Short mmCIF file of C-alpha atoms and ligand atoms in Angstrom, two decimals:
data_model
loop_
_atom_site.label_atom_id
_atom_site.label_comp_id
_atom_site.label_asym_id
_atom_site.label_seq_id
_atom_site.Cartn_x
_atom_site.Cartn_y
_atom_site.Cartn_z
CA MET A 1 142.66 0.68 4.74
CA THR A 2 142.17 -2.74 4.21
CA ARG A 3 141.47 -5.30 7.15
CA LEU A 4 140.28 -8.73 5.47
CA ILE A 5 139.73 -12.24 6.85
CA PHE A 6 140.51 -15.50 4.80
CA LEU A 7 138.05 -18.45 5.37
CA GLY A 8 138.08 -21.76 3.43
CA PRO A 9 138.98 -25.48 4.18
CA PRO A 10 142.39 -26.30 4.16
CA GLY A 11 144.39 -25.97 0.59
CA ALA A 12 141.50 -23.73 -0.54
CA GLY A 13 144.16 -20.79 -1.66
CA LYS A 14 143.73 -18.84 1.52
CA GLY A 15 147.54 -18.38 1.75
CA THR A 16 148.17 -18.13 -2.08
CA GLN A 17 145.72 -15.36 -2.51
CA ALA A 18 146.33 -13.50 0.79
CA GLN A 19 149.85 -13.18 -0.02
CA ALA A 20 149.15 -11.69 -3.51
CA LEU A 21 146.39 -9.33 -2.19
CA ALA A 22 148.57 -8.25 0.55
CA HIS A 23 151.35 -7.64 -1.44
CA ALA A 24 149.36 -5.57 -4.03
CA HIS A 25 147.84 -3.58 -1.28
CA THR A 26 151.38 -3.74 0.81
CA ILE A 27 149.83 -4.16 3.86
CA PRO A 28 150.89 -7.44 6.13
CA HIS A 29 149.83 -11.03 5.76
CA VAL A 30 149.41 -12.56 9.24
CA SER A 31 149.15 -16.29 8.38
CA THR A 32 148.83 -18.36 11.64
CA GLY A 33 149.84 -21.44 9.66
CA ASP A 34 153.23 -19.79 8.70
CA ILE A 35 153.69 -18.47 12.53
CA LEU A 36 153.28 -21.80 13.46
CA ARG A 37 155.29 -23.59 10.79
CA GLY A 38 158.41 -21.00 11.70
CA ALA A 39 157.97 -21.67 15.45
CA VAL A 40 158.01 -25.41 14.40
CA ALA A 41 161.32 -24.91 12.36
CA GLN A 42 163.05 -22.66 15.25
CA GLN A 43 162.19 -25.26 17.83
CA THR A 44 160.39 -22.40 19.99
CA ASP A 45 158.38 -23.69 23.09
CA LEU A 46 155.50 -22.88 20.73
CA GLY A 47 156.59 -24.94 18.08
CA LEU A 48 157.54 -27.74 20.09
CA LYS A 49 154.13 -28.04 21.71
CA ALA A 50 152.23 -27.23 18.18
CA LYS A 51 154.01 -29.68 16.17
CA ALA A 52 152.17 -32.82 16.90
CA PHE A 53 148.78 -31.20 16.35
CA MET A 54 149.64 -30.19 13.12
CA ASP A 55 151.12 -33.43 12.15
CA GLU A 56 147.87 -35.05 13.04
CA GLY A 57 145.76 -32.40 11.02
CA GLU A 58 144.24 -31.11 14.63
CA LEU A 59 143.78 -27.57 15.22
CA VAL A 60 146.50 -26.42 17.71
CA PRO A 61 144.82 -25.61 21.21
CA ASP A 62 143.35 -21.86 21.79
CA SER A 63 145.65 -22.09 24.85
CA LEU A 64 148.91 -21.72 22.38
CA MET A 65 146.80 -19.71 19.51
CA LEU A 66 144.95 -16.84 21.02
CA ASP A 67 147.90 -14.76 22.97
CA LEU A 68 149.72 -15.34 19.93
CA VAL A 69 147.03 -13.48 17.65
CA ARG A 70 146.39 -10.87 19.97
CA ASP A 71 150.22 -10.11 20.19
CA ARG A 72 150.47 -10.22 16.73
CA LEU A 73 147.53 -7.47 16.05
CA SER A 74 148.83 -5.05 18.53
CA GLN A 75 152.14 -4.53 16.54
CA SER A 76 152.52 -1.29 14.77
CA ASP A 77 152.97 -3.11 11.40
CA VAL A 78 149.52 -3.86 11.06
CA ALA A 79 147.91 -0.56 12.42
CA GLU A 80 146.94 0.41 9.12
CA GLY A 81 145.64 -3.20 7.50
CA TRP A 82 146.25 -6.61 7.23
CA LEU A 83 145.15 -9.67 6.01
CA LEU A 84 144.04 -12.30 8.44
CA ASP A 85 144.88 -16.05 6.95
CA GLY A 86 143.99 -19.24 8.79
CA PHE A 87 142.27 -17.37 12.12
CA PRO A 88 139.66 -17.71 12.97
CA ARG A 89 139.02 -21.21 12.51
CA THR A 90 136.61 -21.89 15.54
CA VAL A 91 133.60 -19.52 16.71
CA ASN A 92 135.43 -19.74 19.99
CA GLN A 93 138.55 -17.83 18.39
CA ALA A 94 135.83 -15.47 16.13
CA THR A 95 134.42 -14.43 19.40
CA PHE A 96 138.28 -13.73 20.93
CA LEU A 97 138.92 -12.06 17.68
CA ASP A 98 135.83 -9.70 18.05
CA GLN A 99 137.00 -9.05 21.65
CA VAL A 100 140.63 -8.20 20.55
CA LEU A 101 139.38 -5.84 17.52
CA ASN A 102 136.87 -3.76 19.74
CA ASP A 103 140.21 -3.62 22.39
CA ILE A 104 142.47 -1.94 19.74
CA ARG A 105 139.25 0.20 17.70
CA GLN A 106 139.82 -1.58 14.79
CA SER A 107 137.37 -3.67 12.77
CA CYS A 108 137.05 -6.14 9.76
CA ASP A 109 135.65 -5.05 6.35
CA TYR A 110 135.39 -8.46 5.13
CA VAL A 111 135.37 -12.23 5.64
CA ILE A 112 136.90 -13.70 2.08
CA ASN A 113 135.00 -17.42 1.96
CA LEU A 114 136.84 -19.60 -0.67
CA ASP A 115 134.73 -22.23 -1.77
CA VAL A 116 136.41 -25.58 -3.42
CA PRO A 117 135.36 -28.95 -3.35
CA ASP A 118 137.13 -31.97 -1.52
CA ASP A 119 138.41 -33.88 -4.29
CA ILE A 120 140.36 -31.07 -5.59
CA ILE A 121 141.63 -30.03 -2.40
CA VAL A 122 142.87 -33.78 -1.93
CA THR A 123 144.52 -33.63 -5.29
CA ARG A 124 146.25 -30.02 -4.56
CA LEU A 125 147.44 -30.89 -0.94
CA LEU A 126 149.00 -34.10 -2.35
CA ASN A 127 151.06 -32.11 -4.95
CA ARG A 128 152.09 -29.41 -2.53
CA GLY A 129 153.55 -32.03 -0.07
CA ARG A 130 154.06 -30.49 3.06
CA THR A 131 154.95 -32.51 6.19
CA ASP A 132 151.20 -32.43 7.12
CA ASP A 133 149.72 -33.26 3.48
CA ASN A 134 149.37 -36.98 3.41
CA GLU A 135 145.68 -38.28 2.52
CA SER A 136 144.84 -39.46 5.56
CA VAL A 137 145.81 -36.52 7.54
CA ILE A 138 144.41 -34.21 4.70
CA ARG A 139 140.76 -36.33 5.03
CA HIS A 140 140.93 -35.39 8.72
CA ARG A 141 141.81 -31.92 8.24
CA LEU A 142 138.68 -31.91 5.97
CA GLU A 143 136.52 -33.20 8.96
CA VAL A 144 137.90 -30.70 11.59
CA TYR A 145 137.12 -27.89 8.90
CA ARG A 146 133.77 -29.12 8.43
CA GLU A 147 132.95 -29.62 12.07
CA GLN A 148 134.53 -26.43 13.63
CA THR A 149 135.39 -23.84 11.09
CA ALA A 150 132.47 -24.11 8.09
CA PRO A 151 129.71 -22.54 11.07
CA LEU A 152 131.90 -19.53 10.67
CA ILE A 153 130.24 -19.10 7.26
CA ASP A 154 127.25 -18.54 8.94
CA PHE A 155 128.60 -16.40 11.74
CA TYR A 156 129.98 -14.51 9.21
CA ARG A 157 127.00 -14.18 6.74
CA GLN A 158 124.55 -13.08 9.15
CA ARG A 159 126.90 -10.22 10.17
CA GLN A 160 126.60 -9.34 6.63
CA GLN A 161 130.76 -9.72 6.46
CA LEU A 162 130.87 -12.65 4.01
CA VAL A 163 132.22 -12.46 0.53
CA SER A 164 132.24 -16.01 -1.46
CA VAL A 165 134.42 -16.58 -4.25
CA ASN A 166 135.01 -19.93 -6.26
CA GLY A 167 138.17 -21.08 -5.35
CA ASN A 168 138.26 -23.92 -8.23
CA GLN A 169 139.49 -21.79 -10.90
CA PRO A 170 143.17 -21.03 -11.95
CA VAL A 171 145.22 -18.71 -9.20
CA GLU A 172 144.63 -15.62 -11.77
CA ALA A 173 140.78 -16.11 -12.20
CA VAL A 174 140.45 -16.66 -8.33
CA SER A 175 142.66 -13.33 -7.80
CA ARG A 176 140.39 -11.54 -10.32
CA ASP A 177 137.35 -12.51 -9.23
CA LEU A 178 138.27 -11.89 -5.67
CA GLN A 179 139.45 -8.13 -6.27
CA GLN A 180 136.13 -7.56 -8.24
CA ALA A 181 134.05 -9.11 -5.13
CA ILE A 182 135.78 -6.83 -2.62
CA GLN A 183 134.82 -3.84 -4.65
CA SER A 184 131.56 -4.77 -5.21
CA ALA A 185 130.86 -5.59 -1.78
P1 B4P B 1 147.18 -23.13 7.08
O1 B4P B 1 148.84 -23.02 7.02
O2 B4P B 1 146.48 -22.42 7.60
O3 B4P B 1 147.13 -24.23 5.68
P2 B4P B 1 146.07 -24.64 4.59
O4 B4P B 1 144.75 -24.07 5.15
O5 B4P B 1 146.53 -26.35 4.33
O6 B4P B 1 146.48 -24.36 3.47
P3 B4P B 1 145.86 -22.69 2.67
O7 B4P B 1 144.27 -22.63 2.06
O8 B4P B 1 146.30 -21.63 3.12
O9 B4P B 1 146.54 -23.10 0.85
P4 B4P B 1 147.44 -22.72 0.10
O10 B4P B 1 147.28 -21.36 -0.22
O11 B4P B 1 148.77 -23.30 0.53
O12 B4P B 1 146.87 -24.30 8.26
C1 B4P B 1 147.98 -25.37 8.53
C2 B4P B 1 147.90 -26.00 9.80
O13 B4P B 1 148.29 -25.21 10.88
C3 B4P B 1 146.34 -26.68 10.56
O14 B4P B 1 146.49 -27.54 9.84
C4 B4P B 1 146.31 -26.12 11.94
O15 B4P B 1 147.07 -27.72 12.80
C5 B4P B 1 147.29 -24.95 12.19
N1 B4P B 1 146.36 -23.64 12.54
C6 B4P B 1 146.66 -23.15 11.63
N2 B4P B 1 145.82 -21.68 12.22
C7 B4P B 1 145.49 -22.06 13.08
C8 B4P B 1 144.43 -21.53 14.11
N3 B4P B 1 144.02 -20.54 13.91
N4 B4P B 1 143.83 -22.44 15.08
C9 B4P B 1 144.21 -23.41 15.20
N5 B4P B 1 145.56 -24.01 14.62
C10 B4P B 1 145.62 -23.60 13.32
O16 B4P B 1 147.02 -23.81 -1.41
C11 B4P B 1 147.40 -25.02 -1.34
C12 B4P B 1 148.02 -25.88 -2.60
O17 B4P B 1 147.12 -25.52 -3.44
C13 B4P B 1 148.98 -25.04 -3.24
O18 B4P B 1 149.86 -26.29 -3.24
C14 B4P B 1 148.70 -23.80 -3.92
O19 B4P B 1 149.95 -23.76 -4.65
C15 B4P B 1 147.74 -24.79 -4.35
N6 B4P B 1 146.68 -23.63 -5.11
C16 B4P B 1 146.59 -22.56 -4.38
N7 B4P B 1 145.21 -22.15 -5.22
C17 B4P B 1 145.06 -22.84 -6.39
C18 B4P B 1 144.63 -22.60 -7.73
N8 B4P B 1 143.64 -21.81 -7.74
N9 B4P B 1 144.39 -23.88 -8.43
C19 B4P B 1 145.23 -24.74 -8.27
N10 B4P B 1 146.30 -25.05 -7.66
C20 B4P B 1 146.08 -23.84 -6.61
#
């Protein structure tokens, strides 16, 4: 059974690594970014509300995020394991996740922190070319990350759940280091 959280700055490769690992372990990859983009594409109520925040590089408010995550983690396909990618992004979201996991009698095994320098991130995201991938929005997402998400590194380190991996390597090398880190953690 595998239950992992992927942490790291925007463009660190959370989605890339979580998708590959989920496939290898045949467990669901739960990406809040993918869920939100799906909602935007389908123009649901959630999507219509979230779009402006995503386009600006802001976090989508907790009033939209929390129930969404609780509902997703209560579904039957994630009962045997999950990879959570992009959630939590704030200490408040992490505290909420603790409560949800406690309620459903689950716990997270490890929190994977992918380390990548800012300049590499900007280059990667400009190449990815999503609608929220222009330079000023990327720089703003990095600021939001430093202010609101980076404190989670210490939050999980103090709980001895943090595993850091160098994300500034070719995708296959990151995957290899990630597998080794999980096995030896
Ligand atoms: P996310 O979808 O989580 O996206 P991300 O952080 O930009 O990307 P990720 O780290 O997954 O990078 P990827 O693998 O794609 O968030 C998007 C937005 O949704 C947020 O800004 C926010 O508005 C909202 N949101 C999501 N969750 C939220 C939450 N919990 N609360 C509030 N708001 C929330 O990789 C990036 C690129 O690099 C790709 O092109 C990839 O091919 C490339 N790449 C990956 N690994 C590489 C490597 N090792 N070497 C070279 N290139 C690599």
